[in-house]
Each structure stands twice: as C-alpha cells, then as structure tokens.
Amino acid sequence: MYKHVALLVRKEGLTHEEFVDHWQTEHAPIAREIDGVTRYQTVLPTDPGNAEFDGIAELYFEDLDALHDALGSEGSRDYDPEKGTAKAAREDVDNFLAVEKRPRFVGEEVVQRDDVDGDTDGLYKHSAFLVRKEGLTHEEFVDHWQTEHTPIAREIDGVVRYATVLPTDPENAEFDGVAELYFEDLDALHDALGSEGSRDYDPEKGTAKAAREDVDNFLAVEERPRFIGRETVQKDDRS
C-alpha cells in the first residue's frame, strides 16, 4: 500500500484550535473523497504546545500513479492538481496550512506487527521521521533498520502495531523512512519512547532500552522529527 504522509503546520494567524476545527470539519470531508484514496487518517497531537507540528494527514492509495496524480510526486512540498476533488482539496489547503513549512513523504508501508487487525482508530501513535547517520548510504540505512532494528522495536512493551514506510523515491525524499509505533495507552507510549517535545528519549529498561541503544548505529537522532498523537480513521475502503 502506498502512502502520502503530510506533517501539517498551521497558517500564520491561526491558533492550533482554529487550525484543527477547519482541518477536521472543512478539509477532511474533501480530502477523503480524493480519487484513488482507499484510506484516510488524521493524527492530532496529544500535547499541542510542545509538538513540532499541528497534525499529520495520511492518505493511502493502491496505485502509485494515482497517488502522484492526486498529490504530486516526491521532492516538492506543494502540488497542483488540475481537476476533481484533489483540486478542491488543494485550493482549501491555503485556508489553514503553511504549505512551505509542511514536510511530506511518499512511501510504501510495510506492516511489521499488527495485534489490532488494522483497526487503529483511537490508538496513540509515535511517528518518527528518520534521517540516516552521516556516513551511511540510504541502502545501508534501510538494511540495518529492517534487519537489525525492526525485530527489536516491534517487541517494545506496549506496542500493538508497528509499521515502517520506505520512500518510493529515496533521492528526492525528505526522510529516509518513517517508523510508526501504536499503543493503546498513552502512558505506555511515554514510558517506552518519551513524551512530546523532544527528538530523543532515554528508557531505562527492557526492549525500549535496547532499541534506543541501537538507534545510534544508524540514525541522526537530532535530525529526526517525531510526533506523538491520537489517530482518527476518516475513511477505510481497503479490502
């Protein structure tokens, strides 16, 4: 499944609450009807005052060409659709988003663990936007992440779902990948991965400690945006 992830930054002059109101009541009903969208979910920060972004929007497509037609290709924070619902959604974006400050990521999702059978509505989610350590190629980064780190990370206490997202166009992607860890309990998430407002964390025990120690082998932690939020599934037509 191909996925477009947008890290949203509100337009100057809006409060976070005004941003959320427009996004959820005006924009989401348009975005979920974009041609080709099979699933659409939004993630609201649990601690808006310390979050790096105002929210995350994630749109899934079965076909990469359909994604590009609707939302543009990798390498640009903006897009310019000429027709249909995608055009209406893009026009509305200017009402509440600072587009030039909005990182975006196009990738293919790989589900590494799923104890909830894909039902993520209402779950707490830690999204880490990964940047490789200096001296590593993207391919070396992916190899370590998928073969060495993922078997540790998916066993962190409290994790009920773990997915990795690999860029479809690594040379033009803003990040080397996205790691998504879901928890049913916010306290369990904080215990494992730290609270909002810091790109790093320092667990003292268990699998979370082992995962943090391995992070230094392949990630540039200080360049890794992270986001803690609660997910709402706005649409899910996947079979």
PDB file of C-alpha atoms in Angstrom:
ATOM      1  CA  MET A   1       0.000   0.000   0.000  1.00  0.00           C
ATOM      2  CA  TYR A   2       1.345   3.418  -0.980  1.00  0.00           C
ATOM      3  CA  LYS A   3       1.002   6.248   1.469  1.00  0.00           C
ATOM      4  CA  HIS A   4       1.254  10.044   1.418  1.00  0.00           C
ATOM      5  CA  VAL A   5       2.173  11.493   4.809  1.00  0.00           C
ATOM      6  CA  ALA A   6       1.938  15.260   5.368  1.00  0.00           C
ATOM      7  CA  LEU A   7       3.273  16.890   8.549  1.00  0.00           C
ATOM      8  CA  LEU A   8       0.994  19.864   8.944  1.00  0.00           C
ATOM      9  CA  VAL A   9       1.911  23.366  10.094  1.00  0.00           C
ATOM     10  CA  ARG A  10      -0.875  25.880  10.602  1.00  0.00           C
ATOM     11  CA  LYS A  11      -1.134  29.104   8.656  1.00  0.00           C
ATOM     12  CA  GLU A  12       0.164  32.220  10.378  1.00  0.00           C
ATOM     13  CA  GLY A  13      -2.568  33.958  12.326  1.00  0.00           C
ATOM     14  CA  LEU A  14      -4.447  30.783  13.260  1.00  0.00           C
ATOM     15  CA  THR A  15      -4.458  29.199  16.682  1.00  0.00           C
ATOM     16  CA  HIS A  16      -3.969  25.440  16.896  1.00  0.00           C
ATOM     17  CA  GLU A  17      -7.641  25.103  17.840  1.00  0.00           C
ATOM     18  CA  GLU A  18      -8.761  27.107  14.801  1.00  0.00           C
ATOM     19  CA  PHE A  19      -6.492  25.024  12.596  1.00  0.00           C
ATOM     20  CA  VAL A  20      -7.942  21.767  13.931  1.00  0.00           C
ATOM     21  CA  ASP A  21     -11.517  22.986  13.526  1.00  0.00           C
ATOM     22  CA  HIS A  22     -11.001  23.844   9.845  1.00  0.00           C
ATOM     23  CA  TRP A  23      -8.990  20.705   9.140  1.00  0.00           C
ATOM     24  CA  GLN A  24     -11.472  18.300  10.709  1.00  0.00           C
ATOM     25  CA  THR A  25     -14.763  19.964   9.725  1.00  0.00           C
ATOM     26  CA  GLU A  26     -13.986  21.586   6.356  1.00  0.00           C
ATOM     27  CA  HIS A  27     -10.948  19.892   4.821  1.00  0.00           C
ATOM     28  CA  ALA A  28     -11.236  16.253   5.894  1.00  0.00           C
ATOM     29  CA  PRO A  29     -14.601  15.698   4.139  1.00  0.00           C
ATOM     30  CA  ILE A  30     -12.977  16.874   0.893  1.00  0.00           C
ATOM     31  CA  ALA A  31      -9.680  15.031   1.279  1.00  0.00           C
ATOM     32  CA  ARG A  32     -11.218  11.642   1.960  1.00  0.00           C
ATOM     33  CA  GLU A  33     -13.035  11.791  -1.394  1.00  0.00           C
ATOM     34  CA  ILE A  34      -9.899  12.403  -3.496  1.00  0.00           C
ATOM     35  CA  ASP A  35      -9.811   9.961  -6.420  1.00  0.00           C
ATOM     36  CA  GLY A  36      -7.882   6.823  -5.570  1.00  0.00           C
ATOM     37  CA  VAL A  37      -7.859   7.283  -1.790  1.00  0.00           C
ATOM     38  CA  THR A  38      -8.582   3.954  -0.101  1.00  0.00           C
ATOM     39  CA  ARG A  39      -7.886   5.043   3.480  1.00  0.00           C
ATOM     40  CA  TYR A  40      -7.506   8.416   5.149  1.00  0.00           C
ATOM     41  CA  GLN A  41      -6.454   9.039   8.723  1.00  0.00           C
ATOM     42  CA  THR A  42      -5.591  12.134  10.734  1.00  0.00           C
ATOM     43  CA  VAL A  43      -3.410  12.330  13.823  1.00  0.00           C
ATOM     44  CA  LEU A  44      -3.864  15.091  16.404  1.00  0.00           C
ATOM     45  CA  PRO A  45      -1.047  15.892  18.859  1.00  0.00           C
ATOM     46  CA  THR A  46      -1.537  14.813  22.454  1.00  0.00           C
ATOM     47  CA  ASP A  47       0.470  17.838  23.626  1.00  0.00           C
ATOM     48  CA  PRO A  48      -0.026  20.634  21.049  1.00  0.00           C
ATOM     49  CA  GLY A  49       2.031  23.150  22.995  1.00  0.00           C
ATOM     50  CA  ASN A  50       5.191  21.069  22.643  1.00  0.00           C
ATOM     51  CA  ALA A  51       4.525  19.273  19.340  1.00  0.00           C
ATOM     52  CA  GLU A  52       6.680  20.153  16.316  1.00  0.00           C
ATOM     53  CA  PHE A  53       3.639  20.018  14.028  1.00  0.00           C
ATOM     54  CA  ASP A  54      -0.082  20.706  14.312  1.00  0.00           C
ATOM     55  CA  GLY A  55      -1.071  17.317  12.957  1.00  0.00           C
ATOM     56  CA  ILE A  56      -0.406  14.563  10.451  1.00  0.00           C
ATOM     57  CA  ALA A  57      -2.566  13.627   7.452  1.00  0.00           C
ATOM     58  CA  GLU A  58      -2.103  10.219   5.855  1.00  0.00           C
ATOM     59  CA  LEU A  59      -3.713   9.143   2.597  1.00  0.00           C
ATOM     60  CA  TYR A  60      -3.390   5.620   1.198  1.00  0.00           C
ATOM     61  CA  PHE A  61      -3.522   4.535  -2.435  1.00  0.00           C
ATOM     62  CA  GLU A  62      -3.248   1.104  -4.014  1.00  0.00           C
ATOM     63  CA  ASP A  63      -1.545   2.571  -7.076  1.00  0.00           C
ATOM     64  CA  LEU A  64       1.478   4.892  -7.018  1.00  0.00           C
ATOM     65  CA  ASP A  65       0.472   6.635 -10.241  1.00  0.00           C
ATOM     66  CA  ALA A  66      -2.889   7.518  -8.674  1.00  0.00           C
ATOM     67  CA  LEU A  67      -1.094   8.974  -5.662  1.00  0.00           C
ATOM     68  CA  HIS A  68       1.160  11.090  -7.856  1.00  0.00           C
ATOM     69  CA  ASP A  69      -1.771  12.274  -9.958  1.00  0.00           C
ATOM     70  CA  ALA A  70      -3.639  13.380  -6.856  1.00  0.00           C
ATOM     71  CA  LEU A  71      -0.903  14.713  -4.601  1.00  0.00           C
ATOM     72  CA  GLY A  72       2.209  15.252  -6.704  1.00  0.00           C
ATOM     73  CA  SER A  73       5.442  13.312  -6.783  1.00  0.00           C
ATOM     74  CA  GLU A  74       8.225  13.159  -4.240  1.00  0.00           C
ATOM     75  CA  GLY A  75      10.538  16.121  -3.824  1.00  0.00           C
ATOM     76  CA  SER A  76       8.115  19.025  -3.526  1.00  0.00           C
ATOM     77  CA  ARG A  77       6.104  20.261  -0.556  1.00  0.00           C
ATOM     78  CA  ASP A  78       3.371  21.536  -2.861  1.00  0.00           C
ATOM     79  CA  TYR A  79       1.296  20.084  -5.687  1.00  0.00           C
ATOM     80  CA  ASP A  80      -1.015  21.494  -8.354  1.00  0.00           C
ATOM     81  CA  PRO A  81      -3.808  19.124  -9.391  1.00  0.00           C
ATOM     82  CA  GLU A  82      -5.903  20.307 -12.313  1.00  0.00           C
ATOM     83  CA  LYS A  83      -9.178  18.514 -11.752  1.00  0.00           C
ATOM     84  CA  GLY A  84     -11.667  16.918  -9.424  1.00  0.00           C
ATOM     85  CA  THR A  85     -11.634  16.586  -5.665  1.00  0.00           C
ATOM     86  CA  ALA A  86      -7.849  16.809  -5.495  1.00  0.00           C
ATOM     87  CA  LYS A  87      -8.072  20.304  -6.991  1.00  0.00           C
ATOM     88  CA  ALA A  88     -10.714  21.326  -4.432  1.00  0.00           C
ATOM     89  CA  ALA A  89      -8.597  19.940  -1.601  1.00  0.00           C
ATOM     90  CA  ARG A  90      -5.541  21.835  -2.804  1.00  0.00           C
ATOM     91  CA  GLU A  91      -7.485  25.078  -3.024  1.00  0.00           C
ATOM     92  CA  ASP A  92      -8.692  24.634   0.547  1.00  0.00           C
ATOM     93  CA  VAL A  93      -5.165  23.979   1.831  1.00  0.00           C
ATOM     94  CA  ASP A  94      -4.353  27.700   1.605  1.00  0.00           C
ATOM     95  CA  ASN A  95      -7.114  28.426   4.121  1.00  0.00           C
ATOM     96  CA  PHE A  96      -5.362  26.756   7.027  1.00  0.00           C
ATOM     97  CA  LEU A  97      -1.869  25.439   6.143  1.00  0.00           C
ATOM     98  CA  ALA A  98       1.570  26.972   5.711  1.00  0.00           C
ATOM     99  CA  VAL A  99       2.419  24.784   2.722  1.00  0.00           C
ATOM    100  CA  GLU A 100       6.074  25.797   2.515  1.00  0.00           C
ATOM    101  CA  LYS A 101       6.592  24.567   6.096  1.00  0.00           C
ATOM    102  CA  ARG A 102       4.861  21.229   5.523  1.00  0.00           C
ATOM    103  CA  PRO A 103       7.219  18.264   5.126  1.00  0.00           C
ATOM    104  CA  ARG A 104       5.688  15.435   3.120  1.00  0.00           C
ATOM    105  CA  PHE A 105       6.673  11.849   2.490  1.00  0.00           C
ATOM    106  CA  VAL A 106       5.593   9.349  -0.157  1.00  0.00           C
ATOM    107  CA  GLY A 107       6.335   5.732   0.632  1.00  0.00           C
ATOM    108  CA  GLU A 108       5.274   2.103   0.732  1.00  0.00           C
ATOM    109  CA  GLU A 109       4.052   0.803   4.061  1.00  0.00           C
ATOM    110  CA  VAL A 110       5.316  -2.480   5.484  1.00  0.00           C
ATOM    111  CA  VAL A 111       3.359  -3.763   8.487  1.00  0.00           C
ATOM    112  CA  GLN A 112       5.850  -5.380  10.854  1.00  0.00           C
ATOM    113  CA  ARG A 113       3.414  -6.213  13.656  1.00  0.00           C
ATOM    114  CA  ASP A 114      -0.348  -5.894  13.980  1.00  0.00           C
ATOM    115  CA  ASP A 115      -2.214  -7.038  17.084  1.00  0.00           C
ATOM    116  CA  VAL A 116      -5.264  -4.909  16.256  1.00  0.00           C
ATOM    117  CA  ASP A 117      -6.021  -6.195  12.745  1.00  0.00           C
ATOM    118  CA  GLY A 118      -5.531  -2.763  11.227  1.00  0.00           C
ATOM    119  CA  ASP A 119      -8.062  -1.060  13.492  1.00  0.00           C
ATOM    120  CA  THR A 120      -6.031   1.979  14.583  1.00  0.00           C
ATOM    121  CA  ASP A 121      -8.914   4.358  15.256  1.00  0.00           C
ATOM    122  CA  GLY A 122      -8.363   5.982  18.651  1.00  0.00           C
ATOM    123  CA  LEU A 123      -4.913   4.496  19.208  1.00  0.00           C
ATOM    124  CA  TYR A 124      -1.930   6.545  20.335  1.00  0.00           C
ATOM    125  CA  LYS A 125       0.833   6.725  17.770  1.00  0.00           C
ATOM    126  CA  HIS A 126       4.508   7.623  17.779  1.00  0.00           C
ATOM    127  CA  SER A 127       5.710   8.608  14.300  1.00  0.00           C
ATOM    128  CA  ALA A 128       9.450   9.033  13.808  1.00  0.00           C
ATOM    129  CA  PHE A 129      10.659  10.624  10.574  1.00  0.00           C
ATOM    130  CA  LEU A 130      14.041   9.018  10.129  1.00  0.00           C
ATOM    131  CA  VAL A 131      17.255  10.570   8.857  1.00  0.00           C
ATOM    132  CA  ARG A 132      20.242   8.313   8.374  1.00  0.00           C
ATOM    133  CA  LYS A 133      23.502   8.690  10.252  1.00  0.00           C
ATOM    134  CA  GLU A 134      26.299  10.513   8.437  1.00  0.00           C
ATOM    135  CA  GLY A 135      28.480   8.084   6.513  1.00  0.00           C
ATOM    136  CA  LEU A 136      25.682   5.631   5.683  1.00  0.00           C
ATOM    137  CA  THR A 137      24.082   5.248   2.288  1.00  0.00           C
ATOM    138  CA  HIS A 138      20.294   5.025   2.132  1.00  0.00           C
ATOM    139  CA  GLU A 139      20.618   1.344   1.269  1.00  0.00           C
ATOM    140  CA  GLU A 140      22.854   0.678   4.280  1.00  0.00           C
ATOM    141  CA  PHE A 141      20.420   2.569   6.488  1.00  0.00           C
ATOM    142  CA  VAL A 142      17.461   0.508   5.250  1.00  0.00           C
ATOM    143  CA  ASP A 143      19.343  -2.753   5.696  1.00  0.00           C
ATOM    144  CA  HIS A 144      20.157  -2.024   9.334  1.00  0.00           C
ATOM    145  CA  TRP A 145      16.702  -0.606  10.071  1.00  0.00           C
ATOM    146  CA  GLN A 146      14.800  -3.536   8.604  1.00  0.00           C
ATOM    147  CA  THR A 147      17.062  -6.432   9.618  1.00  0.00           C
ATOM    148  CA  GLU A 148      18.595  -5.303  12.920  1.00  0.00           C
ATOM    149  CA  HIS A 149      16.391  -2.606  14.460  1.00  0.00           C
ATOM    150  CA  THR A 150      12.868  -3.620  13.498  1.00  0.00           C
ATOM    151  CA  PRO A 151      12.974  -7.011  15.279  1.00  0.00           C
ATOM    152  CA  ILE A 152      13.813  -5.103  18.471  1.00  0.00           C
ATOM    153  CA  ALA A 153      11.394  -2.186  18.037  1.00  0.00           C
ATOM    154  CA  ARG A 154       8.326  -4.294  17.340  1.00  0.00           C
ATOM    155  CA  GLU A 155       8.781  -6.032  20.708  1.00  0.00           C
ATOM    156  CA  ILE A 156       8.828  -2.837  22.795  1.00  0.00           C
ATOM    157  CA  ASP A 157       6.475  -3.149  25.751  1.00  0.00           C
ATOM    158  CA  GLY A 158       3.014  -1.839  24.934  1.00  0.00           C
ATOM    159  CA  VAL A 159       3.374  -1.808  21.136  1.00  0.00           C
ATOM    160  CA  VAL A 160       0.257  -3.231  19.467  1.00  0.00           C
ATOM    161  CA  ARG A 161       1.126  -2.259  15.899  1.00  0.00           C
ATOM    162  CA  TYR A 162       4.379  -1.350  14.185  1.00  0.00           C
ATOM    163  CA  ALA A 163       4.766  -0.246  10.587  1.00  0.00           C
ATOM    164  CA  THR A 164       7.682   1.063   8.571  1.00  0.00           C
ATOM    165  CA  VAL A 165       7.315   3.259   5.491  1.00  0.00           C
ATOM    166  CA  LEU A 166      10.037   3.178   2.827  1.00  0.00           C
ATOM    167  CA  PRO A 167      10.361   6.062   0.358  1.00  0.00           C
ATOM    168  CA  THR A 168       9.360   5.349  -3.232  1.00  0.00           C
ATOM    169  CA  ASP A 169      11.951   7.878  -4.439  1.00  0.00           C
ATOM    170  CA  PRO A 170      14.786   7.951  -1.868  1.00  0.00           C
ATOM    171  CA  GLU A 171      16.895  10.506  -3.734  1.00  0.00           C
ATOM    172  CA  ASN A 172      14.165  13.142  -3.525  1.00  0.00           C
ATOM    173  CA  ALA A 173      12.554  12.177  -0.212  1.00  0.00           C
ATOM    174  CA  GLU A 174      12.919  14.495   2.785  1.00  0.00           C
ATOM    175  CA  PHE A 175      13.437  11.480   5.067  1.00  0.00           C
ATOM    176  CA  ASP A 176      14.951   8.019   4.770  1.00  0.00           C
ATOM    177  CA  GLY A 177      11.850   6.410   6.212  1.00  0.00           C
ATOM    178  CA  VAL A 178       9.055   6.623   8.758  1.00  0.00           C
ATOM    179  CA  ALA A 179       8.599   4.358  11.779  1.00  0.00           C
ATOM    180  CA  GLU A 180       5.128   4.167  13.302  1.00  0.00           C
ATOM    181  CA  LEU A 181       4.516   2.575  16.689  1.00  0.00           C
ATOM    182  CA  TYR A 182       0.982   2.293  18.092  1.00  0.00           C
ATOM    183  CA  PHE A 183      -0.071   1.940  21.720  1.00  0.00           C
ATOM    184  CA  GLU A 184      -3.456   1.584  23.384  1.00  0.00           C
ATOM    185  CA  ASP A 185      -2.266   3.591  26.386  1.00  0.00           C
ATOM    186  CA  LEU A 186      -0.530   6.968  26.293  1.00  0.00           C
ATOM    187  CA  ASP A 187       1.393   6.329  29.490  1.00  0.00           C
ATOM    188  CA  ALA A 188       2.854   3.159  27.980  1.00  0.00           C
ATOM    189  CA  LEU A 189       3.939   5.165  24.929  1.00  0.00           C
ATOM    190  CA  HIS A 190       5.625   7.795  27.093  1.00  0.00           C
ATOM    191  CA  ASP A 191       7.346   5.133  29.206  1.00  0.00           C
ATOM    192  CA  ALA A 192       8.749   3.496  26.087  1.00  0.00           C
ATOM    193  CA  LEU A 193       9.512   6.424  23.812  1.00  0.00           C
ATOM    194  CA  GLY A 194       9.477   9.581  25.910  1.00  0.00           C
ATOM    195  CA  SER A 195       6.962  12.401  25.970  1.00  0.00           C
ATOM    196  CA  GLU A 196       6.178  15.080  23.397  1.00  0.00           C
ATOM    197  CA  GLY A 197       8.672  17.864  22.815  1.00  0.00           C
ATOM    198  CA  SER A 198      11.981  16.005  22.469  1.00  0.00           C
ATOM    199  CA  ARG A 199      13.529  14.262  19.485  1.00  0.00           C
ATOM    200  CA  ASP A 200      15.333  11.858  21.799  1.00  0.00           C
ATOM    201  CA  TYR A 201      14.336   9.588  24.672  1.00  0.00           C
ATOM    202  CA  ASP A 202      16.166   7.664  27.391  1.00  0.00           C
ATOM    203  CA  PRO A 203      14.398   4.490  28.533  1.00  0.00           C
ATOM    204  CA  GLU A 204      15.965   2.717  31.479  1.00  0.00           C
ATOM    205  CA  LYS A 205      14.844  -0.862  30.963  1.00  0.00           C
ATOM    206  CA  GLY A 206      13.731  -3.645  28.684  1.00  0.00           C
ATOM    207  CA  THR A 207      13.339  -3.723  24.933  1.00  0.00           C
ATOM    208  CA  ALA A 208      12.849   0.041  24.706  1.00  0.00           C
ATOM    209  CA  LYS A 209      16.342   0.498  26.163  1.00  0.00           C
ATOM    210  CA  ALA A 210      17.815  -1.938  23.629  1.00  0.00           C
ATOM    211  CA  ALA A 211      16.031  -0.168  20.790  1.00  0.00           C
ATOM    212  CA  ARG A 212      17.342   3.225  21.918  1.00  0.00           C
ATOM    213  CA  GLU A 213      20.899   1.911  22.122  1.00  0.00           C
ATOM    214  CA  ASP A 214      20.641   0.579  18.574  1.00  0.00           C
ATOM    215  CA  VAL A 215      19.326   3.902  17.243  1.00  0.00           C
ATOM    216  CA  ASP A 216      22.826   5.390  17.403  1.00  0.00           C
ATOM    217  CA  ASN A 217      24.041   2.774  14.912  1.00  0.00           C
ATOM    218  CA  PHE A 218      22.028   4.136  12.007  1.00  0.00           C
ATOM    219  CA  LEU A 219      20.096   7.341  12.859  1.00  0.00           C
ATOM    220  CA  ALA A 220      20.943  11.021  13.165  1.00  0.00           C
ATOM    221  CA  VAL A 221      18.691  11.499  16.184  1.00  0.00           C
ATOM    222  CA  GLU A 222      18.966  15.288  16.305  1.00  0.00           C
ATOM    223  CA  GLU A 223      17.627  15.491  12.729  1.00  0.00           C
ATOM    224  CA  ARG A 224      14.678  13.164  13.373  1.00  0.00           C
ATOM    225  CA  PRO A 225      11.315  14.886  13.838  1.00  0.00           C
ATOM    226  CA  ARG A 226       8.921  12.883  15.965  1.00  0.00           C
ATOM    227  CA  PHE A 227       5.228  13.233  16.613  1.00  0.00           C
ATOM    228  CA  ILE A 228       3.001  11.782  19.304  1.00  0.00           C
ATOM    229  CA  GLY A 229      -0.713  11.862  18.620  1.00  0.00           C
ATOM    230  CA  ARG A 230      -4.038  10.088  18.633  1.00  0.00           C
ATOM    231  CA  GLU A 231      -5.246   8.696  15.333  1.00  0.00           C
ATOM    232  CA  THR A 232      -8.705   9.055  13.808  1.00  0.00           C
ATOM    233  CA  VAL A 233      -9.588   6.937  10.781  1.00  0.00           C
ATOM    234  CA  GLN A 234     -11.655   9.162   8.498  1.00  0.00           C
ATOM    235  CA  LYS A 235     -12.150   6.589   5.732  1.00  0.00           C
ATOM    236  CA  ASP A 236     -11.209   2.968   5.129  1.00  0.00           C
ATOM    237  CA  ASP A 237     -12.301   1.269   1.905  1.00  0.00           C
ATOM    238  CA  ARG A 238      -9.477  -1.242   1.810  1.00  0.00           C
ATOM    239  CA  SER A 239     -10.458  -4.841   1.241  1.00  0.00           C
TER     240      SER A 239
END
